[in-house]
Amino acid sequence: TVNFQNDPAAAGYTHEVRVTVPIDPGLAAQSVQLGDIKIGNITVHVPADRGLFQGDFDFTQSNGFILRVSAGVDLKSRGATWLLQAIDPLTGELLRDPTRGLLAPNDARGNGAGFVSYTIEANPDTPTGIKITAQASVVFDNTPPEETPALVYTLDSAAPITTLTVQPVAGTGNQLVRWSASDDAGGSGVKTLSLYVAVDGG
């Protein structure tokens, strides 16, 4: 999720927000699925399994503009981009009115804040221990871009392996059950084990 806000000290509303996220080489760009979008008091639900999404949403009565959303991933440049615009319903052009738009100067209730979201998977051949970096660039109207803090994740590419043995205990009718689990080298390790027992195939 990429969070953003209009500066609380801003002179007026923001009319265009552009969010760009470069995709780390260890991630599979084709696996990007766009998530929901929030801009101030507006939430846009993006249908599941979408790598591209475009639409105009009429908020003329409540907010005084048409929300135009264009979002998607470019597999060639390996980047995901969201372009959110407040369109003037009378002209069809980008709104310029400082008294209405996408984001008011932010306040304690978050009226000037929003976010875009997405999910992505690692490349199947990316090994355990590789560092994955996520960082976004956000541009409001024609202001210089602002970089979000970089988030770094260490990839654990393989699931733990569990072994279980069962041995009869002579003369008792009981069974001795032993189990253990191990992760690949450099993985996140094993925190807990859960043992499930089925009786007569139940």
PDB file of C-alpha atoms in Angstrom:
ATOM      1  CA  THR A   1       0.000   0.000   0.000  1.00  0.00           C
ATOM      2  CA  VAL A   2       1.271   3.474  -0.911  1.00  0.00           C
ATOM      3  CA  ASN A   3      -0.123   6.186   1.382  1.00  0.00           C
ATOM      4  CA  PHE A   4      -0.111   9.871   0.475  1.00  0.00           C
ATOM      5  CA  GLN A   5      -1.566  13.159   1.708  1.00  0.00           C
ATOM      6  CA  ASN A   6      -1.994  16.753   0.605  1.00  0.00           C
ATOM      7  CA  ASP A   7       0.176  19.008   2.745  1.00  0.00           C
ATOM      8  CA  PRO A   8      -1.914  20.353   5.660  1.00  0.00           C
ATOM      9  CA  ALA A   9      -0.407  23.781   4.894  1.00  0.00           C
ATOM     10  CA  ALA A  10      -1.324  23.649   1.197  1.00  0.00           C
ATOM     11  CA  ALA A  11      -3.207  26.639  -0.261  1.00  0.00           C
ATOM     12  CA  GLY A  12      -5.935  24.537  -1.885  1.00  0.00           C
ATOM     13  CA  TYR A  13      -7.074  21.195  -3.234  1.00  0.00           C
ATOM     14  CA  THR A  14      -4.962  18.745  -5.226  1.00  0.00           C
ATOM     15  CA  HIS A  15      -6.452  17.904  -8.638  1.00  0.00           C
ATOM     16  CA  GLU A  16      -4.085  15.200  -9.881  1.00  0.00           C
ATOM     17  CA  VAL A  17      -2.116  12.484  -8.118  1.00  0.00           C
ATOM     18  CA  ARG A  18       0.381  10.249  -9.917  1.00  0.00           C
ATOM     19  CA  VAL A  19       1.905   7.287  -8.056  1.00  0.00           C
ATOM     20  CA  THR A  20       4.748   5.278  -9.612  1.00  0.00           C
ATOM     21  CA  VAL A  21       6.249   2.100  -8.153  1.00  0.00           C
ATOM     22  CA  PRO A  22       9.333   0.520  -9.792  1.00  0.00           C
ATOM     23  CA  ILE A  23       9.216  -3.275  -9.602  1.00  0.00           C
ATOM     24  CA  ASP A  24      12.229  -4.962  -7.999  1.00  0.00           C
ATOM     25  CA  PRO A  25      14.051  -7.490 -10.258  1.00  0.00           C
ATOM     26  CA  GLY A  26      13.305 -10.241  -7.750  1.00  0.00           C
ATOM     27  CA  LEU A  27       9.549  -9.785  -8.228  1.00  0.00           C
ATOM     28  CA  ALA A  28       7.319 -11.024 -11.055  1.00  0.00           C
ATOM     29  CA  ALA A  29       5.874  -7.945 -12.792  1.00  0.00           C
ATOM     30  CA  GLN A  30       3.224 -10.055 -14.532  1.00  0.00           C
ATOM     31  CA  SER A  31       1.820 -11.121 -11.142  1.00  0.00           C
ATOM     32  CA  VAL A  32       0.742  -7.579 -10.130  1.00  0.00           C
ATOM     33  CA  GLN A  33      -2.891  -7.376  -9.045  1.00  0.00           C
ATOM     34  CA  LEU A  34      -4.301  -3.941  -8.356  1.00  0.00           C
ATOM     35  CA  GLY A  35      -6.131  -3.341  -5.085  1.00  0.00           C
ATOM     36  CA  ASP A  36      -8.563  -0.753  -3.812  1.00  0.00           C
ATOM     37  CA  ILE A  37      -7.953   2.990  -4.044  1.00  0.00           C
ATOM     38  CA  LYS A  38      -8.907   5.672  -1.532  1.00  0.00           C
ATOM     39  CA  ILE A  39      -8.852   9.431  -2.152  1.00  0.00           C
ATOM     40  CA  GLY A  40     -10.177  11.536   0.708  1.00  0.00           C
ATOM     41  CA  ASN A  41     -13.766  10.386   1.307  1.00  0.00           C
ATOM     42  CA  ILE A  42     -13.900   8.332  -1.910  1.00  0.00           C
ATOM     43  CA  THR A  43     -13.120   4.606  -2.095  1.00  0.00           C
ATOM     44  CA  VAL A  44     -12.803   2.829  -5.448  1.00  0.00           C
ATOM     45  CA  HIS A  45     -13.115  -0.951  -5.353  1.00  0.00           C
ATOM     46  CA  VAL A  46     -10.952  -2.541  -8.040  1.00  0.00           C
ATOM     47  CA  PRO A  47     -12.272  -5.949  -9.217  1.00  0.00           C
ATOM     48  CA  ALA A  48     -10.095  -8.960  -8.471  1.00  0.00           C
ATOM     49  CA  ASP A  49      -7.350 -10.205 -10.798  1.00  0.00           C
ATOM     50  CA  ARG A  50      -6.792  -6.891 -12.572  1.00  0.00           C
ATOM     51  CA  GLY A  51      -3.367  -5.764 -13.746  1.00  0.00           C
ATOM     52  CA  LEU A  52      -4.974  -2.819 -15.577  1.00  0.00           C
ATOM     53  CA  PHE A  53      -7.899  -0.638 -14.498  1.00  0.00           C
ATOM     54  CA  GLN A  54      -9.487   2.460 -16.007  1.00  0.00           C
ATOM     55  CA  GLY A  55     -12.718   4.256 -15.302  1.00  0.00           C
ATOM     56  CA  ASP A  56     -14.580   7.523 -14.796  1.00  0.00           C
ATOM     57  CA  PHE A  57     -16.674   7.868 -11.639  1.00  0.00           C
ATOM     58  CA  ASP A  58     -19.185  10.694 -11.358  1.00  0.00           C
ATOM     59  CA  PHE A  59     -19.006  12.515  -8.019  1.00  0.00           C
ATOM     60  CA  THR A  60     -20.387  15.752  -9.439  1.00  0.00           C
ATOM     61  CA  GLN A  61     -23.225  15.993  -6.911  1.00  0.00           C
ATOM     62  CA  SER A  62     -21.171  15.186  -3.802  1.00  0.00           C
ATOM     63  CA  ASN A  63     -17.673  16.444  -4.665  1.00  0.00           C
ATOM     64  CA  GLY A  64     -18.061  18.610  -7.752  1.00  0.00           C
ATOM     65  CA  PHE A  65     -15.936  16.535 -10.142  1.00  0.00           C
ATOM     66  CA  ILE A  66     -15.599  13.313 -12.108  1.00  0.00           C
ATOM     67  CA  LEU A  67     -12.894  11.010 -10.770  1.00  0.00           C
ATOM     68  CA  ARG A  68     -10.776   9.543 -13.571  1.00  0.00           C
ATOM     69  CA  VAL A  69      -8.649   6.533 -12.669  1.00  0.00           C
ATOM     70  CA  SER A  70      -5.992   4.997 -14.898  1.00  0.00           C
ATOM     71  CA  ALA A  71      -3.829   2.319 -13.298  1.00  0.00           C
ATOM     72  CA  GLY A  72      -1.705  -0.560 -14.476  1.00  0.00           C
ATOM     73  CA  VAL A  73       1.645  -2.249 -14.791  1.00  0.00           C
ATOM     74  CA  ASP A  74       4.059  -1.778 -17.698  1.00  0.00           C
ATOM     75  CA  LEU A  75       5.882  -5.089 -18.177  1.00  0.00           C
ATOM     76  CA  LYS A  76       8.542  -3.532 -20.410  1.00  0.00           C
ATOM     77  CA  SER A  77       9.584  -0.745 -18.050  1.00  0.00           C
ATOM     78  CA  ARG A  78       8.747  -2.854 -14.967  1.00  0.00           C
ATOM     79  CA  GLY A  79       6.716  -0.205 -13.213  1.00  0.00           C
ATOM     80  CA  ALA A  80       3.215   0.163 -11.807  1.00  0.00           C
ATOM     81  CA  THR A  81       1.496   3.544 -12.191  1.00  0.00           C
ATOM     82  CA  TRP A  82      -1.717   5.106 -10.876  1.00  0.00           C
ATOM     83  CA  LEU A  83      -3.037   8.382 -12.324  1.00  0.00           C
ATOM     84  CA  LEU A  84      -5.922   9.904 -10.371  1.00  0.00           C
ATOM     85  CA  GLN A  85      -7.553  13.052 -11.749  1.00  0.00           C
ATOM     86  CA  ALA A  86     -10.426  15.364 -10.826  1.00  0.00           C
ATOM     87  CA  ILE A  87     -12.175  16.199 -14.119  1.00  0.00           C
ATOM     88  CA  ASP A  88     -14.359  19.276 -14.498  1.00  0.00           C
ATOM     89  CA  PRO A  89     -17.832  17.954 -15.522  1.00  0.00           C
ATOM     90  CA  LEU A  90     -18.495  21.112 -17.579  1.00  0.00           C
ATOM     91  CA  THR A  91     -15.302  21.143 -19.665  1.00  0.00           C
ATOM     92  CA  GLY A  92     -14.021  17.569 -19.535  1.00  0.00           C
ATOM     93  CA  GLU A  93     -10.603  18.969 -18.636  1.00  0.00           C
ATOM     94  CA  LEU A  94      -8.548  18.683 -15.464  1.00  0.00           C
ATOM     95  CA  LEU A  95     -10.173  20.716 -12.700  1.00  0.00           C
ATOM     96  CA  ARG A  96      -8.314  23.879 -11.645  1.00  0.00           C
ATOM     97  CA  ASP A  97     -10.612  25.201  -8.897  1.00  0.00           C
ATOM     98  CA  PRO A  98      -8.642  25.509  -5.617  1.00  0.00           C
ATOM     99  CA  THR A  99     -11.866  25.068  -3.587  1.00  0.00           C
ATOM    100  CA  ARG A 100     -12.657  21.534  -4.810  1.00  0.00           C
ATOM    101  CA  GLY A 101     -10.716  18.546  -6.047  1.00  0.00           C
ATOM    102  CA  LEU A 102      -9.233  15.197  -5.072  1.00  0.00           C
ATOM    103  CA  LEU A 103      -7.577  16.070  -1.772  1.00  0.00           C
ATOM    104  CA  ALA A 104      -8.145  18.999   0.542  1.00  0.00           C
ATOM    105  CA  PRO A 105      -5.262  20.080   2.753  1.00  0.00           C
ATOM    106  CA  ASN A 106      -5.086  17.132   5.138  1.00  0.00           C
ATOM    107  CA  ASP A 107      -6.603  17.343   8.609  1.00  0.00           C
ATOM    108  CA  ALA A 108      -6.832  15.186  11.730  1.00  0.00           C
ATOM    109  CA  ARG A 109      -9.692  13.195  10.162  1.00  0.00           C
ATOM    110  CA  GLY A 110      -7.631  12.280   7.097  1.00  0.00           C
ATOM    111  CA  ASN A 111      -9.826  14.148   4.628  1.00  0.00           C
ATOM    112  CA  GLY A 112      -6.755  15.067   2.594  1.00  0.00           C
ATOM    113  CA  ALA A 113      -5.155  11.610   2.567  1.00  0.00           C
ATOM    114  CA  GLY A 114      -5.439   8.539   0.399  1.00  0.00           C
ATOM    115  CA  PHE A 115      -3.762   5.371  -0.809  1.00  0.00           C
ATOM    116  CA  VAL A 116      -3.346   2.954  -3.689  1.00  0.00           C
ATOM    117  CA  SER A 117      -2.703  -0.745  -3.159  1.00  0.00           C
ATOM    118  CA  TYR A 118      -1.518  -3.818  -5.008  1.00  0.00           C
ATOM    119  CA  THR A 119      -0.152  -7.327  -4.508  1.00  0.00           C
ATOM    120  CA  ILE A 120       2.807  -8.937  -6.228  1.00  0.00           C
ATOM    121  CA  GLU A 121       4.628 -12.271  -6.082  1.00  0.00           C
ATOM    122  CA  ALA A 122       8.310 -13.122  -6.165  1.00  0.00           C
ATOM    123  CA  ASN A 123       9.877 -14.661  -9.258  1.00  0.00           C
ATOM    124  CA  PRO A 124       9.765 -18.467  -8.834  1.00  0.00           C
ATOM    125  CA  ASP A 125      13.543 -18.704  -9.317  1.00  0.00           C
ATOM    126  CA  THR A 126      14.459 -15.925  -6.855  1.00  0.00           C
ATOM    127  CA  PRO A 127      16.531 -17.624  -4.117  1.00  0.00           C
ATOM    128  CA  THR A 128      16.128 -17.328  -0.384  1.00  0.00           C
ATOM    129  CA  GLY A 129      18.055 -14.456   1.161  1.00  0.00           C
ATOM    130  CA  ILE A 130      17.585 -11.968  -1.692  1.00  0.00           C
ATOM    131  CA  LYS A 131      16.637  -8.462  -0.564  1.00  0.00           C
ATOM    132  CA  ILE A 132      13.462  -7.032  -2.130  1.00  0.00           C
ATOM    133  CA  THR A 133      13.069  -3.229  -2.142  1.00  0.00           C
ATOM    134  CA  ALA A 134       9.756  -1.382  -2.456  1.00  0.00           C
ATOM    135  CA  GLN A 135       9.610   2.394  -2.902  1.00  0.00           C
ATOM    136  CA  ALA A 136       7.128   4.744  -4.549  1.00  0.00           C
ATOM    137  CA  SER A 137       7.202   8.198  -6.112  1.00  0.00           C
ATOM    138  CA  VAL A 138       4.173  10.480  -5.632  1.00  0.00           C
ATOM    139  CA  VAL A 139       3.482  13.641  -7.660  1.00  0.00           C
ATOM    140  CA  PHE A 140       0.706  16.119  -6.802  1.00  0.00           C
ATOM    141  CA  ASP A 141      -0.344  18.288  -9.758  1.00  0.00           C
ATOM    142  CA  ASN A 142       2.892  19.788 -11.153  1.00  0.00           C
ATOM    143  CA  THR A 143       4.954  19.735  -7.955  1.00  0.00           C
ATOM    144  CA  PRO A 144       8.292  17.886  -7.777  1.00  0.00           C
ATOM    145  CA  PRO A 145       7.975  14.152  -7.002  1.00  0.00           C
ATOM    146  CA  GLU A 146       8.174  12.972  -3.408  1.00  0.00           C
ATOM    147  CA  GLU A 147       9.808   9.635  -2.627  1.00  0.00           C
ATOM    148  CA  THR A 148       8.342   7.356   0.024  1.00  0.00           C
ATOM    149  CA  PRO A 149      10.707   5.647   2.481  1.00  0.00           C
ATOM    150  CA  ALA A 150      12.210   2.473   1.021  1.00  0.00           C
ATOM    151  CA  LEU A 151      10.996  -0.798   2.508  1.00  0.00           C
ATOM    152  CA  VAL A 152      13.378  -3.774   2.328  1.00  0.00           C
ATOM    153  CA  TYR A 153      12.251  -7.378   2.696  1.00  0.00           C
ATOM    154  CA  THR A 154      14.345 -10.559   2.830  1.00  0.00           C
ATOM    155  CA  LEU A 155      12.845 -13.292   0.692  1.00  0.00           C
ATOM    156  CA  ASP A 156      12.220 -16.803   2.011  1.00  0.00           C
ATOM    157  CA  SER A 157      11.595 -18.805  -1.161  1.00  0.00           C
ATOM    158  CA  ALA A 158      11.084 -22.311   0.205  1.00  0.00           C
ATOM    159  CA  ALA A 159       8.567 -23.700   2.663  1.00  0.00           C
ATOM    160  CA  PRO A 160       9.845 -25.639   5.700  1.00  0.00           C
ATOM    161  CA  ILE A 161      10.158 -29.398   5.351  1.00  0.00           C
ATOM    162  CA  THR A 162       8.505 -31.564   7.987  1.00  0.00           C
ATOM    163  CA  THR A 163       9.407 -35.168   8.751  1.00  0.00           C
ATOM    164  CA  LEU A 164       7.370 -37.526  10.901  1.00  0.00           C
ATOM    165  CA  THR A 165       8.088 -41.093  12.041  1.00  0.00           C
ATOM    166  CA  VAL A 166       5.874 -43.599  13.849  1.00  0.00           C
ATOM    167  CA  GLN A 167       7.260 -46.646  15.684  1.00  0.00           C
ATOM    168  CA  PRO A 168       5.315 -49.304  17.623  1.00  0.00           C
ATOM    169  CA  VAL A 169       6.235 -49.571  21.307  1.00  0.00           C
ATOM    170  CA  ALA A 170       6.710 -53.282  21.945  1.00  0.00           C
ATOM    171  CA  GLY A 171       4.169 -54.932  24.219  1.00  0.00           C
ATOM    172  CA  THR A 172       2.073 -51.805  24.816  1.00  0.00           C
ATOM    173  CA  GLY A 173      -0.070 -51.320  21.716  1.00  0.00           C
ATOM    174  CA  ASN A 174       1.113 -47.700  21.664  1.00  0.00           C
ATOM    175  CA  GLN A 175       2.913 -45.825  18.925  1.00  0.00           C
ATOM    176  CA  LEU A 176       5.899 -43.533  19.411  1.00  0.00           C
ATOM    177  CA  VAL A 177       5.520 -40.461  17.203  1.00  0.00           C
ATOM    178  CA  ARG A 178       8.461 -38.159  16.443  1.00  0.00           C
ATOM    179  CA  TRP A 179       8.431 -35.086  14.215  1.00  0.00           C
ATOM    180  CA  SER A 180      10.681 -32.211  13.254  1.00  0.00           C
ATOM    181  CA  ALA A 181      10.731 -29.324  10.798  1.00  0.00           C
ATOM    182  CA  SER A 182      13.567 -27.402   9.157  1.00  0.00           C
ATOM    183  CA  ASP A 183      13.793 -24.412   6.840  1.00  0.00           C
ATOM    184  CA  ASP A 184      16.269 -23.852   4.013  1.00  0.00           C
ATOM    185  CA  ALA A 185      19.529 -22.046   4.763  1.00  0.00           C
ATOM    186  CA  GLY A 186      18.943 -18.332   5.198  1.00  0.00           C
ATOM    187  CA  GLY A 187      15.184 -18.811   5.557  1.00  0.00           C
ATOM    188  CA  SER A 188      13.012 -17.323   8.260  1.00  0.00           C
ATOM    189  CA  GLY A 189      13.057 -20.541  10.305  1.00  0.00           C
ATOM    190  CA  VAL A 190      10.285 -22.453  12.053  1.00  0.00           C
ATOM    191  CA  LYS A 191       8.370 -20.860  14.914  1.00  0.00           C
ATOM    192  CA  THR A 192       5.733 -23.477  15.762  1.00  0.00           C
ATOM    193  CA  LEU A 193       4.539 -26.923  14.739  1.00  0.00           C
ATOM    194  CA  SER A 194       0.920 -28.103  14.712  1.00  0.00           C
ATOM    195  CA  LEU A 195       0.127 -31.825  14.997  1.00  0.00           C
ATOM    196  CA  TYR A 196      -3.186 -33.134  13.620  1.00  0.00           C
ATOM    197  CA  VAL A 197      -4.565 -36.561  14.457  1.00  0.00           C
ATOM    198  CA  ALA A 198      -7.156 -38.474  12.423  1.00  0.00           C
ATOM    199  CA  VAL A 199      -9.062 -41.338  14.036  1.00  0.00           C
ATOM    200  CA  ASP A 200     -10.301 -44.113  11.705  1.00  0.00           C
ATOM    201  CA  GLY A 201      -9.908 -41.881   8.675  1.00  0.00           C
ATOM    202  CA  GLY A 202     -11.832 -38.974  10.218  1.00  0.00           C
TER     203      GLY A 202
END
